[in-house]
Coordinates of C-alpha atoms in Angstrom, one line a residue:
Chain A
X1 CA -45.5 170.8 224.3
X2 CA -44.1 169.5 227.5
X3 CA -40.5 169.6 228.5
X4 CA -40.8 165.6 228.6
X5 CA -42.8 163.7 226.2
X6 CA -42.9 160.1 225.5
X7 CA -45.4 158.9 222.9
X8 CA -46.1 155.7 222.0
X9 CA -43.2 154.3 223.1
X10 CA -41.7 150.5 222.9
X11 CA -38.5 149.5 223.3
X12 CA -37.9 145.8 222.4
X13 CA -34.0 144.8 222.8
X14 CA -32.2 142.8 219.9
X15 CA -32.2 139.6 222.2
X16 CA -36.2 139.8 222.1
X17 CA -36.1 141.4 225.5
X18 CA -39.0 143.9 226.6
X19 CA -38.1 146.8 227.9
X20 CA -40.7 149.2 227.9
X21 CA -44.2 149.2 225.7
X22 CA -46.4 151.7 224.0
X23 CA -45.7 154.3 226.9
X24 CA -47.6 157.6 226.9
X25 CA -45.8 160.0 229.4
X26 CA -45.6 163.9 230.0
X27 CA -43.4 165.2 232.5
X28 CA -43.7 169.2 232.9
X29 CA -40.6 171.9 233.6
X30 CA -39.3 171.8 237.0
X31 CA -41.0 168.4 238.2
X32 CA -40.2 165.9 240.3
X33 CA -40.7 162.4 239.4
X34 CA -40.0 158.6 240.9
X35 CA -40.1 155.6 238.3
X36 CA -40.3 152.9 240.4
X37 CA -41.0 149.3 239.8
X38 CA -39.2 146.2 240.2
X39 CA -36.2 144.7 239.0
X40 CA -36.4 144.4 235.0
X41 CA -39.4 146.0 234.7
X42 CA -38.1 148.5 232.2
X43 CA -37.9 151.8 234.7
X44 CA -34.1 152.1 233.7
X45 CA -34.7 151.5 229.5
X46 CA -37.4 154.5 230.4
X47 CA -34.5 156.2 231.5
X48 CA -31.7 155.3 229.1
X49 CA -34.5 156.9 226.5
X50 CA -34.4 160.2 228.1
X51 CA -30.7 160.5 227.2
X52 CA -30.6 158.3 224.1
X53 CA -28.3 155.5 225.7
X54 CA -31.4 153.2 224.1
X55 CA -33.2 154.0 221.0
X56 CA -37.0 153.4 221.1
X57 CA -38.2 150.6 218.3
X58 CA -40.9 152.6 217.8
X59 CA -42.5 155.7 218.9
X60 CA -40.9 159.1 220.1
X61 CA -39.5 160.4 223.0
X62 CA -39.1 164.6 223.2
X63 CA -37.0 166.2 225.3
X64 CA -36.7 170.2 225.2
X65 CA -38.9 169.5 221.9
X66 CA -36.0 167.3 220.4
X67 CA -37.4 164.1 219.1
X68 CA -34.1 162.1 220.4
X69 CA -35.0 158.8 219.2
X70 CA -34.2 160.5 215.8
X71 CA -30.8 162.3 216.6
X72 CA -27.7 161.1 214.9
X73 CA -25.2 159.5 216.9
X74 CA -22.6 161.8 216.5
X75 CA -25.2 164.8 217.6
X76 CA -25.9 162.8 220.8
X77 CA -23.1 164.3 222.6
X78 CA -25.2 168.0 222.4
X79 CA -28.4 166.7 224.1
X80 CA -26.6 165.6 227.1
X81 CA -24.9 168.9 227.7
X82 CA -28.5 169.7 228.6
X83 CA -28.7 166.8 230.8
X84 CA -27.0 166.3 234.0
X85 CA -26.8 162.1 234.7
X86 CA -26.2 160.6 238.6
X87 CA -25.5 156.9 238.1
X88 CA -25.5 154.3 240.7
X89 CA -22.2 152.9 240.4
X90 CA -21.0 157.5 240.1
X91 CA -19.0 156.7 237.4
X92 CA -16.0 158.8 238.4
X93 CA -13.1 158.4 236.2
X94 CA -10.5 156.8 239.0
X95 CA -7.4 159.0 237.9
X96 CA -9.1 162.3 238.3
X97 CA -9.6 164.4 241.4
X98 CA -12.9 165.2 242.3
X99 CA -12.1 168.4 241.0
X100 CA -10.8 167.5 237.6
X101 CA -14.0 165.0 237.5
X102 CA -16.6 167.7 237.6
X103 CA -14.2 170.1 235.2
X104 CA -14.0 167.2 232.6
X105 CA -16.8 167.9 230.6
X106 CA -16.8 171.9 230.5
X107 CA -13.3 171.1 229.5
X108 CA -13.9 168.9 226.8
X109 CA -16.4 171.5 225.6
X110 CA -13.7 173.9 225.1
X111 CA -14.4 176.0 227.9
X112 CA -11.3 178.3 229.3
X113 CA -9.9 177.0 232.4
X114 CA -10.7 181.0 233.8
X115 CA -14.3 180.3 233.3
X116 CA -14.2 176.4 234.5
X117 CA -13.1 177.3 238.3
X118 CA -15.7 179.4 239.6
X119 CA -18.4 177.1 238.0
X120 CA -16.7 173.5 239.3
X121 CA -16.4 175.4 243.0
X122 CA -19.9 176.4 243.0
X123 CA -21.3 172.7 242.1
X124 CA -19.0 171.6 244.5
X125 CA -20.3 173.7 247.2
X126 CA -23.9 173.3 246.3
X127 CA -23.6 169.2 247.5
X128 CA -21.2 170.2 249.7
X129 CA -17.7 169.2 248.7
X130 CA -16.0 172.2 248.8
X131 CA -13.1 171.1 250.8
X132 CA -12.7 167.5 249.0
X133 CA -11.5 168.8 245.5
X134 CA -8.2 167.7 245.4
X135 CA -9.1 164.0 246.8
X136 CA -9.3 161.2 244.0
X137 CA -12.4 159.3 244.0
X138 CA -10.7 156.2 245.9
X139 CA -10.3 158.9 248.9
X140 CA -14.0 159.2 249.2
X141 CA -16.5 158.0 250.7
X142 CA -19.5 156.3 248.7
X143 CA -21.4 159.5 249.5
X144 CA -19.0 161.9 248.8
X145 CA -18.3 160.1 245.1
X146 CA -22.5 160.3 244.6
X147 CA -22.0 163.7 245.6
X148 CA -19.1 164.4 243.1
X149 CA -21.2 162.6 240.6
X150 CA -24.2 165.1 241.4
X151 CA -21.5 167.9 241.2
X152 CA -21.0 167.1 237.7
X153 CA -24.5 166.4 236.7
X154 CA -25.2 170.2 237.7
X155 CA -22.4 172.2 236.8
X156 CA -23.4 172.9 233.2
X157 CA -26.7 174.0 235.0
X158 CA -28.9 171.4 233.1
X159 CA -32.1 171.9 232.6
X160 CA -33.0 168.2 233.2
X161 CA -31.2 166.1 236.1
X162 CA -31.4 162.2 235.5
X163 CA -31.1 159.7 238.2
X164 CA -30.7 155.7 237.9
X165 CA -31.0 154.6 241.1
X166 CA -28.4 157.0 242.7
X167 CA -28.8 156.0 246.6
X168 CA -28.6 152.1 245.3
X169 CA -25.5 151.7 246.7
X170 CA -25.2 153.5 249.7
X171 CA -26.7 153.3 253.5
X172 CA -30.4 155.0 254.8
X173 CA -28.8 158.3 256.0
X174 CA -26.0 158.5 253.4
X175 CA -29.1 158.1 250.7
X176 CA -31.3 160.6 252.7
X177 CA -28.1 163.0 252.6
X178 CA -27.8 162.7 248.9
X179 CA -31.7 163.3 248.2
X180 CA -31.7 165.8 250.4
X181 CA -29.2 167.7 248.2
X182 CA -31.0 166.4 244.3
X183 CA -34.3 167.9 246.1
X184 CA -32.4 171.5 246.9
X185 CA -31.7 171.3 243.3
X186 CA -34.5 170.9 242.0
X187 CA -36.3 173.8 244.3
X188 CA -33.1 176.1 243.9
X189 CA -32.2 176.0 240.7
X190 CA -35.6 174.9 239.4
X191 CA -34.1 171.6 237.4
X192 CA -36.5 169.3 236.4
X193 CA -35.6 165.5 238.1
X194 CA -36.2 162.2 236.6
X195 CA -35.2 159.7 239.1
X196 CA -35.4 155.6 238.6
X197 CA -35.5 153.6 242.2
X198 CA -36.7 151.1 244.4
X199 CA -36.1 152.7 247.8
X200 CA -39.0 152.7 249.4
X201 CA -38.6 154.7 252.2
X202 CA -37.4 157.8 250.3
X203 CA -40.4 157.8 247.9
X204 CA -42.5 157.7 250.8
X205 CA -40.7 160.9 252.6
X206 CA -40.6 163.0 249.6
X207 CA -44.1 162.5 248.8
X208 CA -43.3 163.5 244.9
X209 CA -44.6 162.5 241.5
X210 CA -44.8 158.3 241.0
X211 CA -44.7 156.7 238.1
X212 CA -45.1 153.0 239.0
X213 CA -43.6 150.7 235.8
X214 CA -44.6 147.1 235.8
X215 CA -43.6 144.4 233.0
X216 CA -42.7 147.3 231.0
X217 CA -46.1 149.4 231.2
X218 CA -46.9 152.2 233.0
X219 CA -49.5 150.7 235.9
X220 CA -49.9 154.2 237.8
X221 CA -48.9 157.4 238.1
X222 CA -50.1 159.6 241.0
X223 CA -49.2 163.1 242.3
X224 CA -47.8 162.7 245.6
X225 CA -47.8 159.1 245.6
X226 CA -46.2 156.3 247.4
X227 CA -44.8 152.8 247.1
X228 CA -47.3 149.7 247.6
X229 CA -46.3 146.3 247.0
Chain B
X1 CA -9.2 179.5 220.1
X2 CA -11.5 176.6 221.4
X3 CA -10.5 174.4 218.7
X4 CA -6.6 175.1 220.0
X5 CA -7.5 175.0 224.0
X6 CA -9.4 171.3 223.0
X7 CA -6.2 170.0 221.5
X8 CA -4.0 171.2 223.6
X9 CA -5.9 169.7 226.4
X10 CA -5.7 166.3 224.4
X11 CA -2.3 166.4 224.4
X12 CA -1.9 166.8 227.9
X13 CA -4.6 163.7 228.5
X14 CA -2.3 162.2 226.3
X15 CA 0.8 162.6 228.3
X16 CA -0.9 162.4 231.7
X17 CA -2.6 158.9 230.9
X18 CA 1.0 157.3 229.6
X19 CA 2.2 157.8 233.4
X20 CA -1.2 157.1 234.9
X21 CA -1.2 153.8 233.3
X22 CA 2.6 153.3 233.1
X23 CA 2.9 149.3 232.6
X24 CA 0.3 149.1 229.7
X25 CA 1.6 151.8 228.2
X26 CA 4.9 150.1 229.2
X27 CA 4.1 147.1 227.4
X28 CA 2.9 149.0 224.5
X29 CA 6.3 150.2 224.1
X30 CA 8.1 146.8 224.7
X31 CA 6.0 145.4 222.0
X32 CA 6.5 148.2 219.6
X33 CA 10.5 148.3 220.2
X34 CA 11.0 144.5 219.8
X35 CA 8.9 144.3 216.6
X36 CA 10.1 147.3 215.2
X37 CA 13.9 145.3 215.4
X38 CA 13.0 142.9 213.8
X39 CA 11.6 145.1 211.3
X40 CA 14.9 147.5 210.7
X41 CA 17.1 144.2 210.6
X42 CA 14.8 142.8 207.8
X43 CA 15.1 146.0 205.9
X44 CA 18.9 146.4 205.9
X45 CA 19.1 142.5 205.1
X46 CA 16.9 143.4 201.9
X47 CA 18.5 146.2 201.0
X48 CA 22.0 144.4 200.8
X49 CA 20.9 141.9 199.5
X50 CA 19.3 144.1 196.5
X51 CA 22.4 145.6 196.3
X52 CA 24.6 142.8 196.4
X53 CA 22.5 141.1 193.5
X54 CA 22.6 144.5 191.7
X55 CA 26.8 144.6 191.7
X56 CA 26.5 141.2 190.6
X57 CA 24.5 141.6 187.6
X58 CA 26.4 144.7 186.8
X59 CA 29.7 142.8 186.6
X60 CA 27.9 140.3 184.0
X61 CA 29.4 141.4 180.2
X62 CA 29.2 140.0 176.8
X63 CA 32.0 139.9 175.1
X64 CA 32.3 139.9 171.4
X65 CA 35.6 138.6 168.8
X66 CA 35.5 140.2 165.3
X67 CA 36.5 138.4 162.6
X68 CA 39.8 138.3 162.2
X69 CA 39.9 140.2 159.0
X70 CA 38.5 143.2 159.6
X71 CA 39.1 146.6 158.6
X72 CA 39.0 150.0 160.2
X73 CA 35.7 151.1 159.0
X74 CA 34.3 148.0 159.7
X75 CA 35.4 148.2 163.2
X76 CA 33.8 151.8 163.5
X77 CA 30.5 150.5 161.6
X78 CA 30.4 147.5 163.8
X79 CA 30.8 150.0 167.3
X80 CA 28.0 152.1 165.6
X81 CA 25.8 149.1 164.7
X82 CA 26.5 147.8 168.8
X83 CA 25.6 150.9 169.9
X84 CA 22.0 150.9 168.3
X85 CA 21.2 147.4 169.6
X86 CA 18.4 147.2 172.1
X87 CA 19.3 147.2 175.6
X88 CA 22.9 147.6 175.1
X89 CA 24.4 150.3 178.1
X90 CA 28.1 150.7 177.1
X91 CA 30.0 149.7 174.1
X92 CA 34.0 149.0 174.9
X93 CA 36.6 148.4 172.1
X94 CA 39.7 147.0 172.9
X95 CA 41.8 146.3 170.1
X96 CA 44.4 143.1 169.3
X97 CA 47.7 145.3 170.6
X98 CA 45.5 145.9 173.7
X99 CA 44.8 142.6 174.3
X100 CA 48.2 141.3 173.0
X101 CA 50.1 144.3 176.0
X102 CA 47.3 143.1 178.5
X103 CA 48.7 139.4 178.0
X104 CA 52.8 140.5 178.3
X105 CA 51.6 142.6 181.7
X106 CA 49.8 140.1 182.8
X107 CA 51.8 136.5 183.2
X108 CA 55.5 135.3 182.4
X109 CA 54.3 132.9 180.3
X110 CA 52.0 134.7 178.0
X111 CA 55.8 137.7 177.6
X112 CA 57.2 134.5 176.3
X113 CA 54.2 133.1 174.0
X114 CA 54.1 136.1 172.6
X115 CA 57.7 136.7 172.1
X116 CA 57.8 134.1 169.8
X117 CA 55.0 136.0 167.5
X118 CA 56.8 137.5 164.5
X119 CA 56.9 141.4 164.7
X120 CA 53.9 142.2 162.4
X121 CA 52.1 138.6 163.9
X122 CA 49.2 139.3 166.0
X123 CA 46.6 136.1 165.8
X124 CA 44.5 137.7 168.2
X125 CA 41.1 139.3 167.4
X126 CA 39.8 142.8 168.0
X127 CA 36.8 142.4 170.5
X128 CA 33.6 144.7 171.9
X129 CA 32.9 144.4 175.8
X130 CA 29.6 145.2 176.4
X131 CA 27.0 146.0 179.4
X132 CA 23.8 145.8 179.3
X133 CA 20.6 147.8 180.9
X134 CA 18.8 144.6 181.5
X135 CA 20.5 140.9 182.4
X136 CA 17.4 139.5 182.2
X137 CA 17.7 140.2 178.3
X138 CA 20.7 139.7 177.9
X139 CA 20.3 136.5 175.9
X140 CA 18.0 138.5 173.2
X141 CA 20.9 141.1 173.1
X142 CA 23.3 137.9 172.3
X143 CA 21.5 137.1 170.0
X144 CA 20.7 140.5 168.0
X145 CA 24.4 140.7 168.3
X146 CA 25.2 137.4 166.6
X147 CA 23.7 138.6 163.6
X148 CA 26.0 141.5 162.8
X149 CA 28.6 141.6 160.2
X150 CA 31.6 140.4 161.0
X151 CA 31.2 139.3 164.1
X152 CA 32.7 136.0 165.4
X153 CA 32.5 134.7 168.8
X154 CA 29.9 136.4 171.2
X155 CA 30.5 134.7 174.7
X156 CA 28.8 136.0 178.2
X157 CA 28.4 133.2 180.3
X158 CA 24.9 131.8 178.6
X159 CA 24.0 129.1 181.4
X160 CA 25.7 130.6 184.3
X161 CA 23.8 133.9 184.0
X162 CA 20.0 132.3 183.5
X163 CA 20.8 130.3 187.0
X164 CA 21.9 133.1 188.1
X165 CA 19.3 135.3 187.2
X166 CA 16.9 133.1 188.4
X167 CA 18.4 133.3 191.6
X168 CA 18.6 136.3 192.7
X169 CA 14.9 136.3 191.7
X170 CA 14.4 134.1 194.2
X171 CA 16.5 135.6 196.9
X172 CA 15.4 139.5 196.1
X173 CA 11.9 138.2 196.4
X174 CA 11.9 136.0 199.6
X175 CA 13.8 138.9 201.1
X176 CA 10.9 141.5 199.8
X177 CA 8.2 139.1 201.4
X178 CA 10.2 138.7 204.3
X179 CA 10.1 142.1 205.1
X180 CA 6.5 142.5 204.0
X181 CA 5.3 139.5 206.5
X182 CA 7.1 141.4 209.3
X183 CA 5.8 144.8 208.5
X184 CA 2.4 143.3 208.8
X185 CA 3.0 141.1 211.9
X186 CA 4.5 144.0 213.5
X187 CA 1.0 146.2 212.1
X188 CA -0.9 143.7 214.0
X189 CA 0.7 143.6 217.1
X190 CA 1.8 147.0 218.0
X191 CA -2.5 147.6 217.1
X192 CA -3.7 144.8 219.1
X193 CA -1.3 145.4 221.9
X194 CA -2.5 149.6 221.9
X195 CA -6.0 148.2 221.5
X196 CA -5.8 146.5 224.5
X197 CA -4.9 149.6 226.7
X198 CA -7.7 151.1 224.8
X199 CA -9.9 148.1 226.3
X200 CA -9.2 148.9 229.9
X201 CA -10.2 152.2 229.9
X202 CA -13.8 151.2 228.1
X203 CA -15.4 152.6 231.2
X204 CA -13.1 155.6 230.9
X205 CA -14.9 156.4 227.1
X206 CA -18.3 155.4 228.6
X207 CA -18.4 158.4 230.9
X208 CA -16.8 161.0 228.7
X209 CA -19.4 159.9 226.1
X210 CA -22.4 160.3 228.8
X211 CA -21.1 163.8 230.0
X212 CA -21.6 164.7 227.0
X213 CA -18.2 165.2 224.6
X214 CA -18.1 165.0 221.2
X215 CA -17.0 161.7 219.9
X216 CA -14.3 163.5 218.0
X217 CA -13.1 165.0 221.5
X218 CA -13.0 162.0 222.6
X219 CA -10.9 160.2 219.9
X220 CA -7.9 162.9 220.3
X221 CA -6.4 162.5 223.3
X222 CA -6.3 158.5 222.1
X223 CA -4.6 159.5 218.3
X224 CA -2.1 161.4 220.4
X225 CA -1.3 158.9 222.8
X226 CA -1.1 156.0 220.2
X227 CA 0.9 158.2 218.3
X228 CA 3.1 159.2 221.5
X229 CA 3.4 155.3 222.3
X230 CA 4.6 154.4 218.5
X231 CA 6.9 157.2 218.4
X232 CA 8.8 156.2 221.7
X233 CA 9.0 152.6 220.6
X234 CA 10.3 153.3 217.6
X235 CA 13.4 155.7 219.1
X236 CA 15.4 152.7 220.6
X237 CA 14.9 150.6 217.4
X238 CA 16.2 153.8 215.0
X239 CA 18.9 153.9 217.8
X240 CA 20.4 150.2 217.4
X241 CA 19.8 150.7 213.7
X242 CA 21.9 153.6 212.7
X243 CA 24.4 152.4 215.6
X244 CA 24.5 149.1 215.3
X245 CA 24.3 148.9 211.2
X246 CA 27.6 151.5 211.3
X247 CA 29.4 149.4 213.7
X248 CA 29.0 146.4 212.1
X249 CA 29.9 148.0 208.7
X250 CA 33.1 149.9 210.0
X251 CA 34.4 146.3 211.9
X252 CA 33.9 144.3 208.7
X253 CA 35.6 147.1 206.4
X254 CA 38.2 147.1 209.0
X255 CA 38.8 142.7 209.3
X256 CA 39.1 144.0 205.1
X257 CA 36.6 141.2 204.4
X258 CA 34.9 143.5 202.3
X259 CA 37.7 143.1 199.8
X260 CA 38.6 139.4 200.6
X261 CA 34.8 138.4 199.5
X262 CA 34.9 140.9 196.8
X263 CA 31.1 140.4 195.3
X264 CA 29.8 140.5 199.3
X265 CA 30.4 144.3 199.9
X266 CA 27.4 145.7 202.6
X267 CA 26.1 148.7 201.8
X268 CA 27.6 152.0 203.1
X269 CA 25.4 153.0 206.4
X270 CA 24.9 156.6 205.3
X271 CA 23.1 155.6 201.9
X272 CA 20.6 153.3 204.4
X273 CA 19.9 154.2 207.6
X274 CA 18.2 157.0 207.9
X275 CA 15.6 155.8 205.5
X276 CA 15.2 152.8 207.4
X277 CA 14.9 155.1 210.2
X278 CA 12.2 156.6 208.8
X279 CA 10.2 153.8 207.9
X280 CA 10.6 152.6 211.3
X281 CA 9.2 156.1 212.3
X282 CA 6.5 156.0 209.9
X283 CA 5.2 152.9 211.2
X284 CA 5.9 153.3 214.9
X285 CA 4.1 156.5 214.6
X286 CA 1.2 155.7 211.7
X287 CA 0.2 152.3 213.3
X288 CA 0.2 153.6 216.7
X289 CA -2.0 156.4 216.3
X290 CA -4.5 154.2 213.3
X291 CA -4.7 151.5 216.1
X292 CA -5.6 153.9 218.6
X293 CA -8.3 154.9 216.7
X294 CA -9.9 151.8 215.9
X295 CA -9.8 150.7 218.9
X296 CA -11.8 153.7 220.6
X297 CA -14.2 153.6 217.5
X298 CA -15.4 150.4 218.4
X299 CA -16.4 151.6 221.6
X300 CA -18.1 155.0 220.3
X301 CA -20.8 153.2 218.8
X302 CA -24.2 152.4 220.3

């Protein structure tokens, strides 16, 4: 079984919106992959499946070879400990320091504070925030805050890294910075990276994995692809 | 141990987000202190009034005149016979000479009435004073005691204590709703008003639930800080009660209006505050922390 499987997959939303239909996707340990497509055409539902934000109408989706369509919502919480999320909008809670943001969930784990430290400094210092831990999210750039974001995507040491759109908000080199350090991740530490966008210039640099989603089917995928209109 | 360090770290969420968002949690308080008030003035006003109503009713006697030939025995048959009646509480004798002394202490007049009486002459009748359990039956027990041997003349008061009854009925049980109505209003705001700083951190629960902690993680720090947030609002209101209700009872025993209106006598602090206190606690404390967690289970849901 792959690490990623979706089989058969529609999503239809209560308000009779399509989101994504009958999709048939593997995605292997340690890949790389783009979903790209256009506005609403159902690259993010693909995403919100991976981490059961959205549960399929029909079909499965596997991740790790857990059917999460059929997890219980109070069991959610222990699939995305496996997952490390980078959002557009970061997320950040506001009244923490980028510290205490990247500590928050090994905290709420249970984890001693002993065993938090080294692992928060080493996330930090892998997207290269090192100096910045005491600032509060409001005393950073947008990069910096995607960076802190990616900080605490990795510091459980996922084996899966999501990504919605995560250079959406920010300027060319900012964005190049920022995939620059999710594509260190993924060779370094060998995390497998799912990542929604619509930049087109980065898909064309990285030359990766596409999956191209239009009106909720998959169109194309390609190995080393590229984005065409 | 984890289960400890998670709490502990709740706890200090809990504390941390009161300051960090100091006039929501501000206005939790406010709302909490001034219904809570209103709640602890309501109670002592019911509880007076319960207790006023109570002295009342156990003033209320039935007195009863023998027959005016009556013998010894009879007398002790008759207090034995009283005694077994249904819902009779305490059986008083007080005998002609009693009554006859009673009316020479009591008034100039009544010395010289009774002067006149021959030495042996006493025209007076031996009587029963009587309390009963329950003044609501007390015109069954009238009744039962109408029937006995040798009785006379039972008198207690027959349409004055029906309206009377009735009344207090009334007033007990307006004051009961009363304080129900604002136990419930006060529920429903110091919930909606902690649901409401619950609703502005939304985002705040959003990302704890997508980094993956447990929903019942997530709902501590809340209970605690609904909890915290009830608790403080209810210290100012215990405050003014115990205070307040003691200095208004010491001035009025002082201005001796206690024993000018002699039926309206408030109810010593010590027997009431406290417990009032500690409803005030309860619900401060209860409703606060139950609110809390509504509130953030509404938004654990998908």
């Amino acid at each position: 079984m792959e690490f990623i499987e979706f089989k058969d997959c529609t999503k239809i939303y209560k308000n009779g919106v399509t989101g994504i239909v009958n999709a048939n996707l593997n995605i292997s340990k340690g890949e790389f992959v783009f979903i790209i497509g256009h506005t609403a055409s159902g690259k993010s539902t693909l995403i919100k499946l991976l981490y059961r934000e959205e549960k399929p109408s029909s079909g499965s989706v596997y991740v790790g070879g857990v059917d999460v369509a059929k997890l219980r919502n109070n069991k959610i919480y222990k699939l995305r400990r496996k997952i490390g999320i980078v959002f557009q909008d970061f997320k950040l809670l506001p009244k923490l320091t980028a510290y205490e943001n990247v500590a928050y969930s090994l905290e709420s784990y249970g984890m001693k504070k002993s065993e938090i430290r080294p692992l928060v400094i080493a996330a930090l210092d892998h997207v290269g925030l090192k100096d910045k831990t005491r600032s509060f999210p409001y005393q950073l750039s947008g990069g910096e805050q995607q960076r802190v974001c990616i900080a605490r995507a990795i510091v459980n040491k996922p084996k899966l890294l999501i990504c919605d759109e995560p250079t959406g908000n920010l300027d060319p080199d900012t964005s190049k910075e920022i995939m620059d350090v999710i594509s260190k991740i993924n060779k370094e530490l060998g995390t497998t990276v799912v990542m929604a966008t619509h930049d087109k210039d980065i898909v064309n640099r990285m030359k990766k994995r596409v999956v191209v989603i239009k009106e909720g089917l998959i169109n194309k995928d390609t190995l080393k692809g590229s984005y065409k209109e | 141990m984890r289960i400890f360090r998670i709490i502990g770290r709740s706890i200090e969420a809990s504390v941390k987000s009161i300051f960090r968002n100091f006039s929501l949690s501000m206005a939790s308080i406010t709302c909490t202190i001034i219904t809570l008030i209103l709640v602890g003035v309501g109670i002592l006003f019911s509880y007076n009034i319960n207790n006023i109503t109570k002295d009342i009713e156990n003033e209320l006697t039935i007195v009863i005149l023998m027959d005016k030939e009556i013998t010894e025995e009879e007398l002790v048959n008759t207090e034995k016979n009283l005694k077994e009646v249904h819902n009779v509480d305490e059986v008083k004798f007080i005998s002609k000479e009693e009554i006859k002394n009673d009316l020479v202490e009591q008034n100039e007049t009544y010395a010289k009435i009774v002067e006149t009486w021959e030495e042996d002459e006493n025209p007076l009748q031996d009587s029963f004073v009587i309390t009963v359990k329950e003044v609501k039956d007390i015109n069954e027990t009238a009744t039962t005691i109408k029937n006995l041997d040798k009785v006379g003349l039972v008198k207690y008061g027959e349409s004055m204590v029906n309206d009377l009854i009735n009344i207090f009925d009334i007033v007990k049980n307006a004051t009961i709703g009363l304080v129900i109505a604002l136990v419930l209003v006060t529920t429903f705001l110091i919930a909606n008003t902690i649901k409401i700083t619950i609703f502005s951190r939304r985002n705040e629960i959003d990302i704890m639930r997508l980094v993956g902690t447990s929903n019942s993680v997530i709902k501590l720090p809340f209970i605690f800080e609904g909890f915290l947030l009830g608790t403080i609002g209810s210290i100012l209101p215990i405050l003014i009660i115990i205070l307040g209700y003691t200095w208004v009872y010491n001035s009025l025993s002082a201005a001796n209006l206690s024993s000018i209106l002699n039926v309206v006598r408030l109810t010593a602090p010590n027997s009431i505050i406290y417990s009032t206190s500690l409803i005030l606690f309860g619900i401060g404390s209860i409703v606060g922390m139950l609110g809390s967690l509504r509130a953030v289970r509404r938004y654990l849901t998908i």
